[in-house]
Amino acid sequence: MRLNGEISYRNEEEEKEMCSFLPPPLPKQKLVVGYALTSKKVKSFLQPKLEGLARKKGILFVAIDHTRPLSEQGPFDIVLHKLTGIEWQQILEDYWRKHPEVTVLDPPDAIQHLHNRQSMLEGVADLNLSDCYGKVGVPRQLVITKDPLSIPDAVTKAGLTLPLVAKPLVVDGSAKSHELSLAYDQFSLSKLNPPLVLQEFVNHGGVLFKVYIVGEMIKVMRRFSLPDVNKHEILNNAGVFRVPRVSCAAASADDVDLDPVIAELPPRPLLERLGRDLRRRLGLRLFNIDMIREHGMRDRYYVIDINYFPGYGKMPGYEHIFTDFLLSLVQSKYKRRLSNS
């Protein structure tokens, strides 16, 4: 069965609101978006098609010069950023205090929660979505900060079941922070390098759902993931095996013949509620959720990672989605000013 793997979710109220916001309020006025991005992110996100569409809609992307004070640049309507480091965070927070009229995507202190895999998933664990056509949780996990030799005993005391996925605790944007390993036996656990998070591996049919959030918009895509692990493999494998990033383990699964039970996208009400609750809890508008369905359990889902400002360039139609989102931010602010005047 061939299934289309990309679906956008937006409820009727959001559609009406977006329609009332667009097109831009002031055709002759440019919406200036200052961006502070890594060279890699600039290449993947600021593609010619995006910049061309943005110009037609009155949006101008301007690079922020890191060698000059931020207050001397602009003026900006929006600051779009994905840089790490305490120094940049301080610069941006100081700028925002002096220029509260500027929209910052997203607040640095909110982003910090996604730089640690322990705090990253806390908001998901606290959600109650039992009335939304499914249950969403996080795999059981254990944080190890030091002493590799203590890991086997810690895993036993925590009651975790092998195999375990080992992930670096800190997510700092580097390639190393996304290196994953799969540990099959107790003895090999002491070979891991803390600080890390050990997460129970959940069989999920080898398919992962990437749930992209852009403000109110939700777009879902399938990706191939790690294959299921059976009891025979657990008994006959030993050691720690390096694996690729789960979300990048293979090409898109959008146009591949898959078992419908595995390929079926999560229900719309579930994703709408999950996206809305996480936006509120995280205080973020640009992120994606890596989500799996437990194999054999149609309504049981797990969030295994949350990423700030993900690779939107891989999402079909992202140019229209992102430019509409930027315009809606300004329109919302303008609408609030009118209601308060």
XYZ file of C-alpha atoms in Angstrom:
341
model
C 0.000 0.000 0.000
C 1.435 3.369 -1.032
C 0.796 6.224 1.330
C 1.582 9.903 1.113
C 3.665 10.719 4.155
C 3.211 14.462 4.516
C 0.126 15.931 6.083
C -0.461 19.437 7.383
C -2.789 19.975 10.306
C -4.545 23.234 10.981
C -7.985 23.519 12.558
C -10.816 25.696 11.206
C -10.272 28.518 13.692
C -6.575 28.663 12.766
C -7.483 28.731 9.055
C -9.822 31.686 9.601
C -7.242 33.458 11.707
C -4.482 32.934 9.140
C -6.772 34.124 6.331
C -7.560 37.292 8.287
C -3.835 37.891 8.843
C -2.635 37.553 5.273
C -1.481 39.143 2.963
C 0.960 41.593 4.639
C -0.693 44.636 6.211
C 1.608 47.228 4.679
C 2.645 46.310 1.100
C 5.149 49.156 0.881
C 6.823 48.315 4.186
C 9.448 45.603 4.485
C 9.359 43.045 7.257
C 13.012 42.805 8.299
C 14.172 39.478 9.712
C 17.675 39.494 11.145
C 19.190 36.024 11.238
C 22.047 34.615 13.285
C 22.598 31.091 12.000
C 25.487 28.730 11.471
C 26.806 28.480 7.909
C 25.319 24.995 7.686
C 21.885 26.240 8.736
C 22.070 29.193 6.329
C 22.771 26.811 3.450
C 19.962 24.391 4.305
C 17.330 26.949 5.352
C 17.898 30.160 3.377
C 17.484 28.540 -0.003
C 16.938 30.762 -3.082
C 13.300 29.682 -3.356
C 12.612 30.842 0.212
C 14.346 34.189 -0.221
C 12.598 34.782 -3.559
C 9.153 34.078 -2.124
C 9.963 36.187 0.934
C 10.839 39.197 -1.236
C 7.523 38.905 -3.068
C 5.734 38.982 0.282
C 7.720 41.959 1.563
C 10.069 40.008 3.825
C 13.774 40.815 3.859
C 16.306 38.460 5.471
C 19.369 40.304 6.804
C 22.461 38.568 8.174
C 23.502 39.624 11.666
C 27.177 40.581 11.876
C 28.694 38.845 14.913
C 31.626 41.263 14.960
C 29.402 44.292 15.636
C 27.118 45.074 18.592
C 23.614 43.855 17.901
C 22.076 47.164 19.004
C 23.928 48.923 16.167
C 22.290 46.722 13.555
C 18.794 46.610 12.163
C 16.260 47.804 12.935
C 14.733 44.325 12.984
C 11.126 43.248 13.274
C 12.148 39.666 14.012
C 15.402 38.031 15.101
C 15.739 34.437 13.943
C 18.610 32.549 15.528
C 20.205 29.194 16.153
C 23.559 29.749 17.787
C 24.840 28.145 20.966
C 27.000 29.490 23.741
C 26.543 31.616 26.853
C 28.048 34.686 25.184
C 25.488 34.726 22.367
C 22.658 34.044 24.792
C 23.704 37.043 26.901
C 24.007 39.304 23.837
C 20.528 38.354 22.647
C 18.900 38.714 26.079
C 20.463 42.172 26.554
C 19.254 43.229 23.111
C 15.730 41.959 23.784
C 15.493 43.883 27.061
C 16.373 47.082 25.226
C 14.128 46.289 22.240
C 11.041 44.478 23.570
C 9.174 45.389 20.378
C 11.318 42.894 18.437
C 10.067 39.305 18.167
C 12.850 36.844 19.053
C 12.534 33.320 17.657
C 12.840 31.790 20.098
C 13.642 32.950 23.690
C 17.157 31.727 24.611
C 16.145 30.482 28.062
C 13.369 28.344 26.522
C 15.753 26.843 23.982
C 18.107 25.819 26.795
C 15.638 23.133 27.910
C 16.220 21.326 24.614
C 19.999 21.353 25.074
C 19.698 18.688 27.759
C 18.062 15.344 27.012
C 16.924 14.977 30.606
C 14.940 18.241 30.690
C 13.963 17.918 27.019
C 11.343 15.246 27.577
C 10.092 16.253 31.025
C 7.212 18.208 29.531
C 6.085 15.185 27.511
C 6.142 12.875 30.533
C 3.758 15.225 32.358
C 1.167 15.411 29.562
C -2.192 13.691 29.822
C -3.458 12.982 26.308
C -5.522 9.903 27.081
C -8.646 11.497 25.572
C -7.023 12.257 22.203
C -7.145 8.916 20.355
C -3.866 7.699 21.766
C -1.345 7.824 24.578
C 1.966 9.671 24.332
C 4.869 9.077 26.685
C 8.636 8.780 26.716
C 10.685 5.577 26.831
C 11.982 4.727 30.286
C 15.386 6.289 30.663
C 18.282 6.819 33.031
C 20.748 9.708 33.224
C 24.396 8.827 33.849
C 26.744 11.720 34.629
C 29.974 9.947 35.674
C 31.777 6.664 36.436
C 31.132 4.256 33.529
C 31.845 1.275 35.791
C 28.722 2.074 37.795
C 26.411 1.921 34.776
C 25.550 -1.828 34.883
C 24.450 -1.635 38.537
C 22.538 1.589 37.925
C 20.674 0.004 35.019
C 19.795 -3.046 37.133
C 18.516 -0.891 40.008
C 16.439 1.202 37.600
C 14.935 -1.965 36.105
C 15.667 -0.956 32.514
C 15.350 -3.622 29.828
C 18.067 -4.239 27.240
C 18.860 -3.239 24.565
C 19.391 0.406 25.481
C 19.953 3.414 23.271
C 22.794 5.585 24.574
C 22.606 9.302 23.724
C 24.867 12.191 24.790
C 23.206 14.163 27.597
C 24.078 17.554 26.116
C 22.683 18.647 22.746
C 24.885 21.494 21.539
C 24.356 21.312 17.793
C 27.566 19.403 17.146
C 27.653 16.117 15.236
C 28.900 14.393 18.391
C 25.794 15.369 20.348
C 23.713 13.289 17.921
C 25.863 10.159 18.029
C 23.807 7.169 19.140
C 24.840 3.720 20.328
C 22.860 0.557 20.964
C 24.001 -1.549 23.933
C 22.907 -5.179 23.970
C 24.401 -6.549 27.185
C 25.147 -5.477 30.777
C 28.916 -5.941 30.513
C 29.250 -3.556 27.566
C 27.492 -0.721 29.391
C 30.685 0.101 31.275
C 32.337 0.941 27.941
C 30.044 3.942 27.398
C 31.214 7.520 27.947
C 29.118 9.662 30.321
C 27.441 12.086 30.581
C 24.689 10.330 28.697
C 21.088 9.202 28.695
C 20.201 5.522 28.459
C 16.804 4.988 26.865
C 14.953 1.703 26.504
C 14.693 0.676 22.875
C 11.057 0.410 21.789
C 10.266 -1.663 18.703
C 8.416 0.618 16.288
C 8.400 -1.090 12.911
C 11.430 0.826 11.681
C 9.396 4.000 11.026
C 9.674 7.346 12.776
C 7.299 10.301 12.502
C 8.876 13.727 12.274
C 6.344 16.244 13.531
C 7.366 19.743 12.427
C 5.979 22.702 14.355
C 5.954 26.196 12.823
C 3.831 28.341 15.095
C 0.299 26.915 14.817
C 1.143 24.742 11.819
C 1.871 21.032 12.185
C 3.341 18.996 9.339
C 4.114 15.288 9.634
C 6.576 13.250 7.602
C 7.720 9.653 7.802
C 11.349 8.627 8.059
C 12.930 5.209 8.169
C 14.352 4.434 11.581
C 16.219 1.613 13.316
C 14.773 -1.844 12.643
C 13.024 -3.799 15.366
C 15.122 -5.994 17.646
C 13.895 -9.521 18.385
C 14.719 -11.832 21.294
C 17.122 -13.872 19.178
C 19.206 -10.778 18.387
C 19.262 -9.761 22.047
C 20.502 -13.185 23.127
C 23.080 -13.500 20.365
C 24.471 -9.962 20.211
C 26.920 -8.455 22.644
C 28.684 -5.132 22.728
C 27.935 -1.522 21.929
C 27.147 -0.651 18.314
C 27.296 2.844 16.870
C 24.166 3.710 14.917
C 23.200 6.719 12.793
C 20.804 9.381 14.039
C 17.406 7.751 14.252
C 15.763 10.508 12.223
C 18.473 10.287 9.558
C 18.923 6.520 9.533
C 17.708 6.295 5.957
C 15.822 8.148 3.271
C 12.264 9.351 3.462
C 9.599 6.691 3.932
C 6.930 8.856 2.326
C 6.734 7.119 -1.039
C 7.532 3.530 -0.081
C 5.127 0.601 0.091
C 4.732 -0.109 3.801
C 2.430 -2.113 6.010
C -0.472 0.324 6.629
C -0.463 -0.546 10.327
C 3.129 0.688 10.576
C 2.840 3.593 8.157
C -0.444 5.059 9.436
C 0.138 8.603 10.657
C -0.770 9.515 14.243
C -4.336 10.856 14.596
C -4.874 14.540 13.892
C -6.488 15.356 17.296
C -3.544 13.750 19.092
C -0.935 15.767 17.189
C -2.879 19.019 17.511
C -3.121 18.595 21.261
C 0.504 17.496 21.574
C 1.740 20.434 19.504
C -0.377 22.962 21.402
C 0.597 21.658 24.839
C 4.300 21.484 24.012
C 4.300 24.997 22.533
C 2.893 26.230 25.810
C 5.149 24.159 28.082
C 8.349 24.752 26.121
C 7.648 28.383 25.236
C 8.842 27.672 21.676
C 7.319 28.154 18.229
C 9.962 26.472 16.053
C 10.739 22.844 16.834
C 10.137 19.287 15.760
C 9.192 16.139 17.614
C 10.680 12.731 16.802
C 7.897 10.300 17.557
C 7.432 6.526 17.230
C 4.484 4.123 17.569
C 5.124 0.979 19.588
C 4.963 -1.972 17.209
C 1.727 -3.873 17.713
C 0.142 -1.055 19.739
C -1.899 1.144 17.440
C -2.510 3.933 19.963
C 0.740 3.929 21.973
C 3.291 6.585 20.991
C 6.640 7.708 22.366
C 8.515 10.967 21.916
C 12.224 10.186 21.721
C 13.682 13.619 20.880
C 12.704 17.269 20.470
C 14.829 19.583 18.329
C 14.812 23.366 18.164
C 14.694 24.987 14.690
C 15.073 21.677 12.813
C 15.868 21.119 9.142
C 12.800 22.795 7.690
C 14.456 22.781 4.269
C 13.641 19.049 4.050
C 9.946 19.763 4.506
C 8.012 20.162 1.209
C 6.422 23.586 0.925
C 8.339 25.019 3.872
C 8.864 28.312 2.009
C 5.146 29.148 2.045
C 4.614 27.844 5.565
C 7.508 29.818 7.028
C 6.831 33.107 5.254
C 3.136 32.962 6.205
C 4.196 32.314 9.791
C 6.509 35.339 9.867
C 3.773 37.587 8.488
C 1.257 36.244 10.994
C 3.570 37.217 13.880
C 3.591 40.839 12.774
C -0.151 40.847 12.106
C -0.824 39.399 15.566
C 1.269 42.120 17.167
C -0.489 44.789 15.100
C -3.887 43.363 16.040
C -2.996 43.427 19.754
C -1.878 47.053 19.504
C -5.205 48.003 17.937
C -7.193 46.203 20.620
C -5.188 47.936 23.378
C -5.472 51.408 21.858
